[in-house]
Amino acid sequence: MGTKGRAVVEVDLNELIGALRRAYLDELLASHSYWITALVAEGWAGEELSEHFKEEAAEELKHAQRLATRIIELGGNPVVHPKDWEAGATAPWVAPRAKWADANGMVADQIKAEAGAIDAYNALAKMTFGKDPVTHALVTELLADEVRHEEFLENLSAGSAKP
């Protein structure tokens, strides 16, 4: 993004880049959590649930890529070292459950993670509304994705959806 593109952003750039970096790190952690859960689920919960978690992992990684691109456009740098991911994230790392056969618990963990993402994107949407239309469009699209993920997982948990 050029000089004028950054100049029309009416939000403190350091604050905005910081919030985007935290969301980026949340997405990286979510992607990894979904991916590792998919590997575990494959062995005991069936291929369908595993495939769903693999798809979610890929989608969360795409979110991280889009956020990294926006951070760079705004003149910032995404966090690059994995050792710094959890410390800089808003959401905690959702580790796989010790009891591998706890499918309901794993889904519940992912629901909590999605709720955290919804809160983060909602805050970013409010921060950028009327002040940064490009970032606002991005975060509202990502917010809609996370709302959809949460709803699917809640329906899955209630037994009204299939993976």
PDB file of N, CA and C in Angstrom, residues 102-151:
ATOM      1  N   ASP A 102     -11.912 -38.034  23.278  1.00  0.00           N
ATOM      2  CA  ASP A 102     -12.912 -37.072  23.730  1.00  0.00           C
ATOM      3  C   ASP A 102     -13.320 -36.134  22.589  1.00  0.00           C
ATOM      4  N   ALA A 103     -14.102 -36.653  21.649  1.00  0.00           N
ATOM      5  CA  ALA A 103     -14.528 -35.854  20.493  1.00  0.00           C
ATOM      6  C   ALA A 103     -15.354 -34.651  20.926  1.00  0.00           C
ATOM      7  N   ASN A 104     -16.275 -34.849  21.851  1.00  0.00           N
ATOM      8  CA  ASN A 104     -17.112 -33.735  22.307  1.00  0.00           C
ATOM      9  C   ASN A 104     -16.274 -32.645  22.963  1.00  0.00           C
ATOM     10  N   GLY A 105     -15.279 -33.049  23.742  1.00  0.00           N
ATOM     11  CA  GLY A 105     -14.400 -32.072  24.376  1.00  0.00           C
ATOM     12  C   GLY A 105     -13.584 -31.297  23.360  1.00  0.00           C
ATOM     13  N   MET A 106     -13.112 -31.990  22.326  1.00  0.00           N
ATOM     14  CA  MET A 106     -12.333 -31.300  21.286  1.00  0.00           C
ATOM     15  C   MET A 106     -13.195 -30.287  20.547  1.00  0.00           C
ATOM     16  N   VAL A 107     -14.433 -30.661  20.252  1.00  0.00           N
ATOM     17  CA  VAL A 107     -15.341 -29.722  19.593  1.00  0.00           C
ATOM     18  C   VAL A 107     -15.613 -28.536  20.521  1.00  0.00           C
ATOM     19  N   ALA A 108     -15.826 -28.800  21.805  1.00  0.00           N
ATOM     20  CA  ALA A 108     -16.065 -27.720  22.773  1.00  0.00           C
ATOM     21  C   ALA A 108     -14.868 -26.772  22.844  1.00  0.00           C
ATOM     22  N   ASP A 109     -13.657 -27.321  22.808  1.00  0.00           N
ATOM     23  CA  ASP A 109     -12.452 -26.484  22.814  1.00  0.00           C
ATOM     24  C   ASP A 109     -12.423 -25.571  21.595  1.00  0.00           C
ATOM     25  N   GLN A 110     -12.785 -26.105  20.437  1.00  0.00           N
ATOM     26  CA  GLN A 110     -12.770 -25.311  19.207  1.00  0.00           C
ATOM     27  C   GLN A 110     -13.859 -24.241  19.235  1.00  0.00           C
ATOM     28  N   ILE A 111     -15.007 -24.555  19.856  1.00  0.00           N
ATOM     29  CA  ILE A 111     -16.071 -23.550  19.992  1.00  0.00           C
ATOM     30  C   ILE A 111     -15.555 -22.362  20.807  1.00  0.00           C
ATOM     31  N   LYS A 112     -14.854 -22.630  21.893  1.00  0.00           N
ATOM     32  CA  LYS A 112     -14.290 -21.550  22.716  1.00  0.00           C
ATOM     33  C   LYS A 112     -13.293 -20.717  21.913  1.00  0.00           C
ATOM     34  N   ALA A 113     -12.474 -21.387  21.123  1.00  0.00           N
ATOM     35  CA  ALA A 113     -11.490 -20.669  20.306  1.00  0.00           C
ATOM     36  C   ALA A 113     -12.184 -19.784  19.275  1.00  0.00           C
ATOM     37  N   GLU A 114     -13.247 -20.300  18.654  1.00  0.00           N
ATOM     38  CA  GLU A 114     -13.990 -19.500  17.673  1.00  0.00           C
ATOM     39  C   GLU A 114     -14.637 -18.293  18.346  1.00  0.00           C
ATOM     40  N   ALA A 115     -15.148 -18.472  19.563  1.00  0.00           N
ATOM     41  CA  ALA A 115     -15.751 -17.346  20.291  1.00  0.00           C
ATOM     42  C   ALA A 115     -14.714 -16.250  20.531  1.00  0.00           C
ATOM     43  N   GLY A 116     -13.495 -16.641  20.855  1.00  0.00           N
ATOM     44  CA  GLY A 116     -12.427 -15.660  21.033  1.00  0.00           C
ATOM     45  C   GLY A 116     -12.110 -14.921  19.746  1.00  0.00           C
ATOM     46  N   ALA A 117     -12.111 -15.646  18.630  1.00  0.00           N
ATOM     47  CA  ALA A 117     -11.859 -15.012  17.331  1.00  0.00           C
ATOM     48  C   ALA A 117     -12.977 -14.031  16.990  1.00  0.00           C
ATOM     49  N   ILE A 118     -14.209 -14.405  17.304  1.00  0.00           N
ATOM     50  CA  ILE A 118     -15.344 -13.510  17.055  1.00  0.00           C
ATOM     51  C   ILE A 118     -15.162 -12.216  17.842  1.00  0.00           C
ATOM     52  N   ASP A 119     -14.789 -12.325  19.099  1.00  0.00           N
ATOM     53  CA  ASP A 119     -14.554 -11.125  19.912  1.00  0.00           C
ATOM     54  C   ASP A 119     -13.448 -10.256  19.313  1.00  0.00           C
ATOM     55  N   ALA A 120     -12.360 -10.882  18.895  1.00  0.00           N
ATOM     56  CA  ALA A 120     -11.226 -10.132  18.342  1.00  0.00           C
ATOM     57  C   ALA A 120     -11.610  -9.410  17.055  1.00  0.00           C
ATOM     58  N   TYR A 121     -12.306 -10.103  16.147  1.00  0.00           N
ATOM     59  CA  TYR A 121     -12.691  -9.467  14.885  1.00  0.00           C
ATOM     60  C   TYR A 121     -13.775  -8.416  15.085  1.00  0.00           C
ATOM     61  N   ASN A 122     -14.662  -8.636  16.045  1.00  0.00           N
ATOM     62  CA  ASN A 122     -15.676  -7.635  16.342  1.00  0.00           C
ATOM     63  C   ASN A 122     -15.013  -6.348  16.837  1.00  0.00           C
ATOM     64  N   ALA A 123     -14.019  -6.481  17.702  1.00  0.00           N
ATOM     65  CA  ALA A 123     -13.285  -5.304  18.192  1.00  0.00           C
ATOM     66  C   ALA A 123     -12.558  -4.598  17.046  1.00  0.00           C
ATOM     67  N   LEU A 124     -11.942  -5.368  16.155  1.00  0.00           N
ATOM     68  CA  LEU A 124     -11.260  -4.770  15.003  1.00  0.00           C
ATOM     69  C   LEU A 124     -12.258  -4.082  14.071  1.00  0.00           C
ATOM     70  N   ALA A 125     -13.428  -4.682  13.887  1.00  0.00           N
ATOM     71  CA  ALA A 125     -14.451  -4.073  13.032  1.00  0.00           C
ATOM     72  C   ALA A 125     -14.889  -2.730  13.610  1.00  0.00           C
ATOM     73  N   LYS A 126     -15.081  -2.682  14.916  1.00  0.00           N
ATOM     74  CA  LYS A 126     -15.464  -1.422  15.563  1.00  0.00           C
ATOM     75  C   LYS A 126     -14.348  -0.388  15.453  1.00  0.00           C
ATOM     76  N   MET A 127     -13.106  -0.825  15.619  1.00  0.00           N
ATOM     77  CA  MET A 127     -11.960   0.077  15.555  1.00  0.00           C
ATOM     78  C   MET A 127     -11.821   0.717  14.173  1.00  0.00           C
ATOM     79  N   THR A 128     -12.123  -0.044  13.126  1.00  0.00           N
ATOM     80  CA  THR A 128     -11.861   0.415  11.763  1.00  0.00           C
ATOM     81  C   THR A 128     -13.087   0.981  11.053  1.00  0.00           C
ATOM     82  N   PHE A 129     -14.270   0.832  11.638  1.00  0.00           N
ATOM     83  CA  PHE A 129     -15.497   1.303  10.989  1.00  0.00           C
ATOM     84  C   PHE A 129     -15.407   2.804  10.705  1.00  0.00           C
ATOM     85  N   GLY A 130     -15.551   3.163   9.447  1.00  0.00           N
ATOM     86  CA  GLY A 130     -15.505   4.559   9.042  1.00  0.00           C
ATOM     87  C   GLY A 130     -14.127   5.188   9.087  1.00  0.00           C
ATOM     88  N   LYS A 131     -13.102   4.396   9.435  1.00  0.00           N
ATOM     89  CA  LYS A 131     -11.751   4.935   9.590  1.00  0.00           C
ATOM     90  C   LYS A 131     -10.722   4.247   8.706  1.00  0.00           C
ATOM     91  N   ASP A 132     -10.995   3.018   8.328  1.00  0.00           N
ATOM     92  CA  ASP A 132     -10.094   2.245   7.464  1.00  0.00           C
ATOM     93  C   ASP A 132     -10.944   1.220   6.719  1.00  0.00           C
ATOM     94  N   PRO A 133     -11.508   1.625   5.586  1.00  0.00           N
ATOM     95  CA  PRO A 133     -12.440   0.739   4.889  1.00  0.00           C
ATOM     96  C   PRO A 133     -11.814  -0.561   4.381  1.00  0.00           C
ATOM     97  N   VAL A 134     -10.550  -0.547   4.052  1.00  0.00           N
ATOM     98  CA  VAL A 134      -9.907  -1.762   3.540  1.00  0.00           C
ATOM     99  C   VAL A 134      -9.777  -2.799   4.654  1.00  0.00           C
ATOM    100  N   THR A 135      -9.235  -2.383   5.782  1.00  0.00           N
ATOM    101  CA  THR A 135      -9.106  -3.309   6.906  1.00  0.00           C
ATOM    102  C   THR A 135     -10.486  -3.708   7.418  1.00  0.00           C
ATOM    103  N   HIS A 136     -11.413  -2.767   7.448  1.00  0.00           N
ATOM    104  CA  HIS A 136     -12.768  -3.071   7.916  1.00  0.00           C
ATOM    105  C   HIS A 136     -13.406  -4.168   7.055  1.00  0.00           C
ATOM    106  N   ALA A 137     -13.265  -4.056   5.743  1.00  0.00           N
ATOM    107  CA  ALA A 137     -13.829  -5.079   4.852  1.00  0.00           C
ATOM    108  C   ALA A 137     -13.198  -6.442   5.128  1.00  0.00           C
ATOM    109  N   LEU A 138     -11.896  -6.459   5.330  1.00  0.00           N
ATOM    110  CA  LEU A 138     -11.199  -7.716   5.613  1.00  0.00           C
ATOM    111  C   LEU A 138     -11.691  -8.330   6.918  1.00  0.00           C
ATOM    112  N   VAL A 139     -11.698  -7.551   7.985  1.00  0.00           N
ATOM    113  CA  VAL A 139     -12.033  -8.138   9.290  1.00  0.00           C
ATOM    114  C   VAL A 139     -13.506  -8.505   9.398  1.00  0.00           C
ATOM    115  N   THR A 140     -14.389  -7.793   8.705  1.00  0.00           N
ATOM    116  CA  THR A 140     -15.798  -8.195   8.749  1.00  0.00           C
ATOM    117  C   THR A 140     -16.015  -9.483   7.965  1.00  0.00           C
ATOM    118  N   GLU A 141     -15.257  -9.686   6.908  1.00  0.00           N
ATOM    119  CA  GLU A 141     -15.337 -10.956   6.177  1.00  0.00           C
ATOM    120  C   GLU A 141     -14.820 -12.107   7.047  1.00  0.00           C
ATOM    121  N   LEU A 142     -13.705 -11.880   7.720  1.00  0.00           N
ATOM    122  CA  LEU A 142     -13.160 -12.912   8.606  1.00  0.00           C
ATOM    123  C   LEU A 142     -14.092 -13.156   9.790  1.00  0.00           C
ATOM    124  N   LEU A 143     -14.711 -12.100  10.300  1.00  0.00           N
ATOM    125  CA  LEU A 143     -15.693 -12.242  11.378  1.00  0.00           C
ATOM    126  C   LEU A 143     -16.841 -13.143  10.936  1.00  0.00           C
ATOM    127  N   ALA A 144     -17.344 -12.931   9.737  1.00  0.00           N
ATOM    128  CA  ALA A 144     -18.439 -13.769   9.223  1.00  0.00           C
ATOM    129  C   ALA A 144     -18.011 -15.230   9.134  1.00  0.00           C
ATOM    130  N   ASP A 145     -16.776 -15.475   8.707  1.00  0.00           N
ATOM    131  CA  ASP A 145     -16.266 -16.854   8.653  1.00  0.00           C
ATOM    132  C   ASP A 145     -16.249 -17.481  10.041  1.00  0.00           C
ATOM    133  N   GLU A 146     -15.777 -16.732  11.028  1.00  0.00           N
ATOM    134  CA  GLU A 146     -15.676 -17.277  12.384  1.00  0.00           C
ATOM    135  C   GLU A 146     -17.057 -17.527  12.992  1.00  0.00           C
ATOM    136  N   VAL A 147     -18.014 -16.654  12.708  1.00  0.00           N
ATOM    137  CA  VAL A 147     -19.391 -16.863  13.168  1.00  0.00           C
ATOM    138  C   VAL A 147     -19.942 -18.150  12.560  1.00  0.00           C
ATOM    139  N   ARG A 148     -19.659 -18.362  11.286  1.00  0.00           N
ATOM    140  CA  ARG A 148     -20.101 -19.588  10.606  1.00  0.00           C
ATOM    141  C   ARG A 148     -19.437 -20.811  11.226  1.00  0.00           C
ATOM    142  N   HIS A 149     -18.139 -20.728  11.506  1.00  0.00           N
ATOM    143  CA  HIS A 149     -17.422 -21.854  12.134  1.00  0.00           C
ATOM    144  C   HIS A 149     -18.036 -22.191  13.492  1.00  0.00           C
ATOM    145  N   GLU A 150     -18.267 -21.146  14.301  1.00  0.00           N
ATOM    146  CA  GLU A 150     -18.835 -21.377  15.631  1.00  0.00           C
ATOM    147  C   GLU A 150     -20.204 -22.047  15.532  1.00  0.00           C
ATOM    148  N   GLU A 151     -21.051 -21.540  14.639  1.00  0.00           N
ATOM    149  CA  GLU A 151     -22.392 -22.113  14.490  1.00  0.00           C
ATOM    150  C   GLU A 151     -22.318 -23.580  14.072  1.00  0.00           C
TER     151      GLU A 151
END
